[in-house]
Short mmCIF file of C-alpha atoms in Angstrom, two decimals:
data_model
loop_
_atom_site.label_atom_id
_atom_site.label_comp_id
_atom_site.label_asym_id
_atom_site.label_seq_id
_atom_site.Cartn_x
_atom_site.Cartn_y
_atom_site.Cartn_z
CA UNK A 1 -1.14 142.54 168.51
CA UNK A 2 0.66 140.79 165.58
CA UNK A 3 2.78 137.62 165.78
CA UNK A 4 5.15 139.13 163.28
CA UNK A 5 8.74 139.04 164.42
CA UNK A 6 11.65 140.68 162.63
CA UNK A 7 14.18 137.98 161.44
CA UNK A 8 17.51 138.64 162.90
CA UNK A 9 20.27 137.35 160.60
CA UNK A 10 23.53 136.36 162.42
CA UNK A 11 26.78 137.30 160.77
CA UNK A 12 28.81 134.08 159.54
CA UNK A 13 31.97 133.39 161.18
CA UNK A 14 35.00 134.52 159.29
CA UNK A 15 36.25 132.01 156.74
CA UNK A 16 32.94 130.16 156.58
CA UNK A 17 29.78 129.85 154.40
CA UNK A 18 26.88 127.51 154.18
CA UNK A 19 27.27 124.41 151.93
CA UNK A 20 24.76 124.15 149.10
CA UNK A 21 24.88 120.32 149.15
CA UNK A 22 24.17 119.71 152.83
CA UNK A 23 23.23 123.28 154.21
CA UNK A 24 26.11 122.99 156.83
CA UNK A 25 28.33 125.50 157.75
CA UNK A 26 31.70 124.64 156.38
CA UNK A 27 35.21 126.08 156.10
CA UNK A 28 38.05 125.53 153.80
CA UNK A 29 40.69 123.03 154.40
CA UNK A 30 43.16 125.28 152.63
CA UNK A 31 43.40 123.09 149.62
CA UNK A 32 40.77 123.80 146.84
CA UNK A 33 40.98 120.22 145.25
CA UNK A 34 40.46 118.69 148.77
CA UNK A 35 37.60 120.95 149.46
CA UNK A 36 36.02 119.93 146.23
CA UNK A 37 36.16 116.26 147.24
CA UNK A 38 34.65 117.06 150.71
CA UNK A 39 31.87 118.92 149.35
CA UNK A 40 32.99 122.62 149.63
CA UNK A 41 34.94 122.11 152.86
CA UNK A 42 35.04 120.68 156.49
CA UNK A 43 31.84 120.97 158.40
CA UNK A 44 32.14 122.87 161.64
CA UNK A 45 32.55 120.24 164.46
CA UNK A 46 34.13 117.64 162.15
CA UNK A 47 37.43 115.66 162.62
CA UNK A 48 39.37 114.81 159.43
CA UNK A 49 42.03 112.26 159.59
CA UNK A 50 44.87 112.06 157.11
CA UNK A 51 46.65 108.64 157.08
CA UNK A 52 50.20 109.75 156.49
CA UNK A 53 52.32 108.01 153.78
CA UNK A 54 55.34 106.02 154.65
CA UNK A 55 57.80 108.95 154.16
CA UNK A 56 55.38 111.50 155.97
CA UNK A 57 55.96 113.95 153.07
CA UNK A 58 52.60 114.67 151.62
CA UNK A 59 50.50 114.66 154.88
CA UNK A 60 52.62 117.58 156.03
CA UNK A 61 51.86 119.42 153.02
CA UNK A 62 48.12 119.35 153.78
CA UNK A 63 48.87 120.40 157.22
CA UNK A 64 50.41 123.51 156.00
CA UNK A 65 47.56 124.35 153.75
CA UNK A 66 45.25 123.88 156.77
CA UNK A 67 47.30 126.22 158.95
CA UNK A 68 47.83 128.90 156.34
CA UNK A 69 44.11 129.04 155.76
CA UNK A 70 43.51 129.68 159.34
CA UNK A 71 46.18 132.64 159.40
CA UNK A 72 44.68 134.25 156.40
CA UNK A 73 40.98 133.76 157.84
CA UNK A 74 42.15 135.26 161.12
CA UNK A 75 41.03 132.11 162.99
CA UNK A 76 42.37 130.66 166.24
CA UNK A 77 45.04 127.87 165.64
CA UNK A 78 45.96 125.09 168.05
CA UNK A 79 48.86 123.04 166.96
CA UNK A 80 50.17 120.04 168.88
CA UNK A 81 52.84 117.68 167.98
CA UNK A 82 55.51 115.41 169.52
CA UNK A 83 57.47 114.64 166.40
CA UNK A 84 57.70 118.05 164.85
CA UNK A 85 58.55 121.41 166.17
CA UNK A 86 55.19 123.36 165.99
CA UNK A 87 56.89 126.86 165.86
CA UNK A 88 59.03 125.87 163.08
CA UNK A 89 55.96 124.49 161.08
CA UNK A 90 54.46 127.86 161.51
CA UNK A 91 57.35 129.67 160.17
CA UNK A 92 57.37 127.80 157.18
CA UNK A 93 53.77 128.21 155.95
CA UNK A 94 53.43 128.74 152.15
CA UNK A 95 52.92 132.19 150.71
CA UNK A 96 49.15 133.09 149.70
CA UNK A 97 48.59 134.12 146.13
CA UNK A 98 46.74 137.20 144.89
CA UNK A 99 43.58 137.08 142.88
CA UNK A 100 45.77 138.39 139.71
CA UNK A 101 48.07 135.57 140.27
CA UNK A 102 45.36 132.90 140.57
CA UNK A 103 43.69 134.11 137.53
CA UNK A 104 46.90 134.02 135.53
CA UNK A 105 47.57 130.42 136.54
CA UNK A 106 44.10 129.30 135.83
CA UNK A 107 44.46 130.95 132.28
CA UNK A 108 47.68 129.16 131.63
CA UNK A 109 46.14 125.83 132.55
CA UNK A 110 42.96 126.44 130.26
CA UNK A 111 45.19 127.19 127.44
CA UNK A 112 45.96 123.54 126.56
CA UNK A 113 49.02 123.56 124.00
CA UNK A 114 49.38 120.72 121.29
CA UNK A 115 51.22 117.78 122.35
CA UNK A 116 54.26 116.42 120.35
CA UNK A 117 51.97 114.57 117.69
CA UNK A 118 50.01 117.94 117.14
CA UNK A 119 46.83 116.70 118.85
CA UNK A 120 44.32 118.94 120.50
CA UNK A 121 41.21 118.31 122.52
CA UNK A 122 37.86 118.29 120.32
CA UNK A 123 35.60 121.10 120.64
CA UNK A 124 32.84 118.96 121.68
CA UNK A 125 34.60 117.93 125.07
CA UNK A 126 35.29 121.58 125.99
CA UNK A 127 32.09 121.91 128.22
CA UNK A 128 32.73 118.58 130.20
CA UNK A 129 33.91 118.82 133.71
CA UNK A 130 37.58 119.58 134.19
CA UNK A 131 39.81 116.81 135.13
CA UNK A 132 41.80 119.20 137.34
CA UNK A 133 39.50 119.76 140.20
CA UNK A 134 41.54 122.68 141.31
CA UNK A 135 40.32 124.68 138.37
CA UNK A 136 36.72 124.70 139.91
CA UNK A 137 35.75 127.99 141.41
CA UNK A 138 35.36 128.18 145.35
CA UNK A 139 33.61 130.86 147.44
CA UNK A 140 35.95 130.36 150.34
CA UNK A 141 39.56 129.26 150.80
CA UNK A 142 42.67 130.62 149.21
CA UNK A 143 45.53 129.58 146.96
CA UNK A 144 49.03 129.15 147.95
CA UNK A 145 52.56 128.95 146.59
CA UNK A 146 54.59 126.12 148.21
CA UNK A 147 57.82 127.51 146.87
CA UNK A 148 57.76 130.68 149.11
CA UNK A 149 57.16 131.07 152.74
CA UNK A 150 54.49 133.53 154.40
CA UNK A 151 55.75 136.91 155.40
CA UNK A 152 56.77 137.26 159.07
CA UNK A 153 54.57 140.37 159.36
CA UNK A 154 51.62 138.33 158.50
CA UNK A 155 52.46 135.63 160.81
CA UNK A 156 52.84 138.10 163.50
CA UNK A 157 49.00 138.65 163.58
CA UNK A 158 48.38 134.94 163.78
CA UNK A 159 46.39 133.81 166.86
CA UNK A 160 48.31 130.41 167.40
CA UNK A 161 48.72 128.16 170.39
CA UNK A 162 51.46 125.58 170.16
CA UNK A 163 51.88 122.46 172.33
CA UNK A 164 54.98 120.25 172.08
CA UNK A 165 54.94 118.88 175.68
CA UNK A 166 57.74 120.67 177.21
CA UNK A 167 57.47 118.54 180.44
CA UNK A 168 58.83 115.46 178.89
CA UNK A 169 61.57 115.26 181.41
CA UNK A 170 59.15 115.50 184.37
CA UNK A 171 57.24 112.26 183.41
CA UNK A 172 57.72 109.91 186.46
CA UNK A 173 56.96 106.15 185.96
CA UNK A 174 54.38 105.42 188.61
CA UNK A 175 53.98 101.91 190.44
CA UNK A 176 51.29 99.60 189.52
CA UNK A 177 49.17 100.12 192.60
CA UNK A 178 48.94 103.86 192.37
CA UNK A 179 49.18 104.22 188.75
CA UNK A 180 45.44 104.41 188.47
CA UNK A 181 45.17 107.30 190.90
CA UNK A 182 48.12 109.63 189.93
CA UNK A 183 48.38 109.34 186.39
CA UNK A 184 46.17 112.16 185.57
CA UNK A 185 47.74 114.62 188.01
CA UNK A 186 49.82 117.64 186.82
CA UNK A 187 53.60 117.64 186.14
CA UNK A 188 54.30 119.28 189.37
CA UNK A 189 52.39 116.49 191.34
CA UNK A 190 53.89 113.78 189.27
CA UNK A 191 57.47 115.13 189.94
CA UNK A 192 56.92 115.07 193.47
CA UNK A 193 55.87 111.36 193.73
CA UNK A 194 59.22 110.47 195.15
CA UNK A 195 58.67 112.61 198.20
CA UNK A 196 55.09 111.68 198.60
CA UNK A 197 55.63 107.83 198.67
CA UNK A 198 57.61 107.84 201.96
CA UNK A 199 55.00 109.89 203.61
CA UNK A 200 52.13 107.59 202.43
CA UNK A 201 54.11 104.51 203.83
CA UNK A 202 54.57 106.22 207.07
CA UNK A 203 50.97 106.73 207.52
CA UNK A 204 49.86 103.48 206.40
CA UNK A 205 52.26 101.28 208.48
CA UNK A 206 52.83 103.94 211.33
CA UNK A 207 56.61 103.10 211.56
CA UNK A 208 59.05 105.25 213.55
CA UNK A 209 61.97 104.59 211.56
CA UNK A 210 62.81 107.96 209.85
CA UNK A 211 65.76 110.36 209.95
CA UNK A 212 63.76 113.18 211.50
CA UNK A 213 62.83 112.55 215.20
CA UNK A 214 60.02 115.03 214.86
CA UNK A 215 57.95 112.58 212.69
CA UNK A 216 57.60 110.07 215.76
CA UNK A 217 55.35 112.52 217.77
CA UNK A 218 52.50 113.08 215.42
CA UNK A 219 51.96 111.61 211.65
CA UNK A 220 49.62 114.42 210.85
CA UNK A 221 52.13 117.19 211.65
CA UNK A 222 55.25 115.44 210.52
CA UNK A 223 55.77 117.60 207.48
CA UNK A 224 54.91 120.84 209.57
CA UNK A 225 57.55 120.00 212.26
CA UNK A 226 60.30 119.13 209.70
CA UNK A 227 59.33 122.44 207.58
CA UNK A 228 60.18 124.62 210.50
CA UNK A 229 63.82 123.56 210.61
CA UNK A 230 64.20 124.52 206.98
CA UNK A 231 64.07 127.90 205.05
CA UNK A 232 61.05 129.36 203.39
CA UNK A 233 61.78 127.61 199.96
CA UNK A 234 61.95 124.04 201.55
CA UNK A 235 58.94 124.86 203.48
CA UNK A 236 56.94 125.45 200.33
CA UNK A 237 58.30 122.44 198.79
CA UNK A 238 57.44 120.20 201.77
CA UNK A 239 53.98 121.56 201.81
CA UNK A 240 53.47 120.76 198.28
CA UNK A 241 54.64 117.13 198.83
CA UNK A 242 52.38 116.68 201.98
CA UNK A 243 49.29 117.86 199.95
CA UNK A 244 50.32 115.46 197.18
CA UNK A 245 50.93 112.63 199.64
CA UNK A 246 47.49 113.16 201.29
CA UNK A 247 45.76 113.11 198.01
CA UNK A 248 47.57 109.91 196.89
CA UNK A 249 46.80 108.25 200.05
CA UNK A 250 43.05 108.88 199.67
CA UNK A 251 42.79 107.87 196.10
CA UNK A 252 44.85 104.71 196.83
CA UNK A 253 42.51 103.88 199.74
CA UNK A 254 39.35 104.28 197.94
CA UNK A 255 39.83 104.62 194.02
CA UNK A 256 37.46 107.10 192.66
CA UNK A 257 35.00 106.67 189.62
CA UNK A 258 36.16 107.02 186.08
CA UNK A 259 37.41 110.55 185.33
CA UNK A 260 37.00 112.02 181.90
CA UNK A 261 40.79 112.86 181.75
CA UNK A 262 42.12 109.49 182.91
CA UNK A 263 45.03 108.20 180.99
CA UNK A 264 47.92 105.88 181.69
CA UNK A 265 50.15 108.16 179.54
CA UNK A 266 50.08 111.61 181.18
CA UNK A 267 50.71 113.17 177.86
CA UNK A 268 47.27 112.79 176.62
CA UNK A 269 45.87 114.44 179.76
CA UNK A 270 48.22 117.45 179.38
CA UNK A 271 47.18 117.74 175.87
CA UNK A 272 43.60 117.69 176.57
CA UNK A 273 43.87 120.24 179.40
CA UNK A 274 45.62 122.70 177.01
CA UNK A 275 43.13 122.19 174.24
CA UNK A 276 39.99 122.39 176.37
CA UNK A 277 41.22 125.53 178.19
CA UNK A 278 41.19 127.06 174.70
CA UNK A 279 37.94 125.70 173.44
CA UNK A 280 36.07 126.84 176.52
CA UNK A 281 36.39 130.44 175.45
CA UNK A 282 33.41 132.42 174.94
CA UNK A 283 34.08 133.14 171.29
CA UNK A 284 33.85 129.53 170.43
CA UNK A 285 30.52 128.67 171.91
CA UNK A 286 27.85 127.84 169.60
CA UNK A 287 24.50 129.77 169.36
CA UNK A 288 25.78 132.89 171.14
CA UNK A 289 25.54 136.26 169.48
CA UNK A 290 29.03 137.54 170.35
CA UNK A 291 30.41 139.92 167.92
CA UNK A 292 34.01 138.41 168.19
CA UNK A 293 32.84 134.88 167.45
CA UNK A 294 35.34 132.93 165.81
CA UNK A 295 36.36 129.48 164.59
CA UNK A 296 39.20 127.36 166.18
CA UNK A 297 41.35 125.13 163.86
CA UNK A 298 42.91 122.15 165.97
CA UNK A 299 45.82 120.40 164.14
CA UNK A 300 47.62 117.39 165.67
CA UNK A 301 50.37 115.94 163.74
CA UNK A 302 51.80 112.38 163.76
CA UNK A 303 49.41 111.40 166.56
CA UNK A 304 50.01 107.81 167.53
CA UNK A 305 53.62 108.00 166.39
CA UNK A 306 56.19 105.78 168.40
CA UNK A 307 56.81 108.79 170.79
CA UNK A 308 53.28 107.86 172.06
CA UNK A 309 53.80 104.11 172.52
CA UNK A 310 53.29 102.47 175.93
CA UNK A 311 51.85 99.33 177.47
CA UNK A 312 48.30 100.83 177.16
CA UNK A 313 48.66 102.67 173.96
CA UNK A 314 45.59 101.34 172.18
CA UNK A 315 43.34 102.21 175.28
CA UNK A 316 44.63 105.71 175.75
CA UNK A 317 44.50 106.54 172.13
CA UNK A 318 40.86 105.37 171.66
CA UNK A 319 39.90 107.11 175.02
CA UNK A 320 41.64 110.56 173.68
CA UNK A 321 40.00 110.43 170.27
CA UNK A 322 36.57 109.88 172.03
CA UNK A 323 37.01 112.85 174.25
CA UNK A 324 38.38 114.88 171.54
CA UNK A 325 35.34 114.04 169.34
CA UNK A 326 32.90 115.43 172.07
CA UNK A 327 34.93 118.52 172.65
CA UNK A 328 35.03 119.63 169.04
CA UNK A 329 31.49 118.84 168.65
CA UNK A 330 30.37 121.12 171.49
CA UNK A 331 32.03 124.13 170.05
CA UNK A 332 32.87 126.04 166.69
CA UNK A 333 35.95 124.18 165.98
CA UNK A 334 37.34 121.76 163.22
CA UNK A 335 40.07 119.39 163.88
CA UNK A 336 42.87 118.03 161.27
CA UNK A 337 44.99 115.03 162.49
CA UNK A 338 47.51 113.09 160.72
CA UNK A 339 48.53 109.69 162.08
CA UNK A 340 50.95 106.77 160.84
CA UNK A 341 48.35 104.28 160.17
CA UNK A 342 50.85 101.86 158.62
CA UNK A 343 52.90 101.84 161.98
CA UNK A 344 49.72 101.60 164.07
CA UNK A 345 48.56 98.55 161.81
CA UNK A 346 51.90 96.79 162.73
CA UNK A 347 51.31 97.71 166.48
CA UNK A 348 47.68 96.16 166.22
CA UNK A 349 45.67 95.46 163.33
CA UNK A 350 42.32 95.71 164.96
CA UNK A 351 43.11 99.33 165.85
CA UNK A 352 42.89 100.95 162.56
CA UNK A 353 39.11 100.36 161.87
CA UNK A 354 38.45 101.52 165.45
CA UNK A 355 40.18 104.87 164.86
CA UNK A 356 38.39 105.40 161.66
CA UNK A 357 35.17 104.93 163.61
CA UNK A 358 36.01 107.56 165.89
CA UNK A 359 36.67 110.26 162.96
CA UNK A 360 34.37 111.89 160.49
CA UNK A 361 36.66 111.68 157.41
CA UNK A 362 39.45 109.17 156.97
CA UNK A 363 41.55 109.83 154.00
CA UNK A 364 44.62 107.76 153.10
CA UNK A 365 47.50 108.91 151.01
CA UNK A 366 49.50 106.11 149.30
CA UNK A 367 52.65 107.61 147.93
CA UNK A 368 54.54 105.76 145.10
CA UNK A 369 57.88 106.63 146.39
CA UNK A 370 59.89 103.61 146.97
CA UNK A 371 57.49 101.31 145.33
CA UNK A 372 57.13 99.47 141.85
CA UNK A 373 54.36 102.19 140.96
CA UNK A 374 57.00 105.01 141.08
CA UNK A 375 58.33 103.60 137.69
CA UNK A 376 55.07 102.29 136.23
CA UNK A 377 54.05 104.20 133.05
CA UNK A 378 50.41 104.09 134.10
CA UNK A 379 51.34 106.47 136.98
CA UNK A 380 54.16 108.50 135.69
CA UNK A 381 52.04 111.55 136.05
CA UNK A 382 51.11 111.26 139.72
CA UNK A 383 52.93 111.17 143.12
CA UNK A 384 50.41 108.63 144.91
CA UNK A 385 46.83 107.54 145.24
CA UNK A 386 44.18 108.96 147.56
CA UNK A 387 41.77 106.56 149.17
CA UNK A 388 38.48 107.74 150.89
CA UNK A 389 37.76 105.20 153.72
CA UNK A 390 35.14 107.21 155.42
CA UNK A 391 32.72 110.20 154.58
CA UNK A 392 30.34 111.01 157.42
CA UNK A 393 26.92 112.98 157.37
CA UNK A 394 27.26 115.46 160.21
CA UNK A 395 23.84 117.17 161.17
CA UNK A 396 22.51 116.25 157.69
CA UNK A 397 20.62 113.38 156.09
CA UNK A 398 23.05 112.44 153.26
CA UNK A 399 26.70 112.61 152.82
CA UNK A 400 28.34 114.42 149.85
CA UNK A 401 30.10 111.96 147.66
CA UNK A 402 32.45 113.02 144.93
CA UNK A 403 31.80 112.01 141.24
CA UNK A 404 34.63 109.18 141.27
CA UNK A 405 36.69 107.57 144.13
CA UNK A 406 39.37 106.94 141.72
CA UNK A 407 41.64 109.74 142.85
CA UNK A 408 45.23 110.47 142.69
CA UNK A 409 47.40 113.46 143.70
CA UNK A 410 50.34 115.37 142.34
CA UNK A 411 52.85 117.29 144.38
CA UNK A 412 54.17 119.96 141.87
CA UNK A 413 56.72 122.66 142.63
CA UNK A 414 54.08 125.20 143.79
CA UNK A 415 51.06 123.39 144.85
CA UNK A 416 49.35 120.03 145.77
CA UNK A 417 46.57 118.86 143.50
CA UNK A 418 44.18 115.98 143.47
CA UNK A 419 42.72 114.87 140.25
CA UNK A 420 40.77 111.94 138.83
CA UNK A 421 42.87 109.01 138.07
CA UNK A 422 43.01 108.27 134.23
CA UNK A 423 45.36 106.27 132.05
CA UNK A 424 47.43 108.09 129.56
CA UNK A 425 46.45 107.58 125.97
CA UNK A 426 49.94 105.94 124.95
CA UNK A 427 49.52 103.42 127.61
CA UNK A 428 46.05 102.68 126.40
CA UNK A 429 47.29 102.07 122.90
CA UNK A 430 49.96 99.86 123.95
CA UNK A 431 47.55 97.78 126.00
CA UNK A 432 45.44 97.16 123.14
CA UNK A 433 48.18 96.13 120.86
CA UNK A 434 49.41 93.74 123.42
CA UNK A 435 45.88 92.34 123.70
CA UNK A 436 45.65 91.90 120.01
CA UNK A 437 48.97 90.04 119.92
CA UNK A 438 47.84 87.67 122.72
CA UNK A 439 44.58 86.99 120.61
CA UNK A 440 46.83 85.92 117.65
CA UNK A 441 48.97 83.85 119.80
CA UNK A 442 46.18 81.65 120.95
CA UNK A 443 46.33 77.91 119.98
CA UNK A 444 44.08 76.98 116.85
CA UNK A 445 41.82 74.11 116.67
CA UNK A 446 43.61 72.57 113.60
CA UNK A 447 46.08 69.84 114.53
CA UNK A 448 48.96 70.19 111.99
CA UNK A 449 48.43 73.78 110.75
CA UNK A 450 50.70 76.57 112.03
CA UNK A 451 48.99 79.18 114.18
CA UNK A 452 49.78 82.19 111.93
CA UNK A 453 49.17 80.34 108.69
CA UNK A 454 46.53 81.49 106.13
CA UNK A 455 45.70 77.94 104.91
CA UNK A 456 42.12 77.25 105.01
CA UNK A 457 40.90 74.15 106.74
CA UNK A 458 38.99 71.21 105.52
CA UNK A 459 36.19 69.77 107.58
#
């Protein structure tokens, strides 16, 4: 009897591959230049935070790349937002490019024409790494054209789940004494809170001052007696109110232990319920040999915007990110979040480093729009700067770091490109001339000799 066992190789998930840098299973973010900075793509089980610019323009472009990549890879998509319309965002995804179109664009970029002075790049620098990181070849991911939208036929095959909190009108402000026990209920239970409160007060104080005389006989059968006088529809509504009142009275009398989905703002609870219902599917369980194993792309846009504000905003947001991180880690999923960090910093400055601690990648987009750098000659080729605040090592010993952290991005007509920040040659010559002029203008050690004079000095 031998100890030889046939090695079974599991098929990779659609749209994923093993990273040569960290040996992790990664997937594309949809933008080739962003994938190169992240080490090939986003690791499975990671959360990438994009800190929005002040006008929230460039972060939405990266969101479109992330969602469009999921559609082409036939992966599951979950899109949630309060500020945007998720269905409208899916209809405006960019159109993918064919292999021939990609090769044609790369061929045009490699053919560098002479500038206005007739200068060309020297042949000795032709083998150096390209400044434009998008020209690097990638094994996963696709290229997209931002000028055109994806075809409706292709969108019809997309497996997408959207959440925009349609129950906004059903949010009921609870009292302080019962807020801790009813904030995690469903919207139907929250809406029946006005009917449940009188029943709780009746059971607690045992008062007989009520419009229905049937409630004076027995408090336990009060709702049953009143429901017999109504039709079938009122009977079902009263029974639901009675069950809600009983649960509320029990929770108020003896508050339960901390629940995993407990929030002061019920929107966080509803969002987590929808999300975990999707992530609990069998196709997203790690380590299983399911033939239909798939990857889930979770995208939350403008999380933490003013529409999420309340008295316990900081506590609920940190608690939500903690539970979200555990949910994404326990299945084959990646999460892409955009947050207006400049508004959160105005709300509470100490909240910014806490949020970055709960994510794996924190990337800030600093746009030049509306600032002095927009007209500065050093940044005339760029749309903004890209700051890497956090790069985490997930299931590996060392984290992949790009060649340089001085990065800038361009929003062109057809694509979004991230490049190494460099000064133009004209500006460098101008700065050298200005420095030489300053050196000539320095005061001389002679007392009565002009500064620019060529007269020799006697010592």
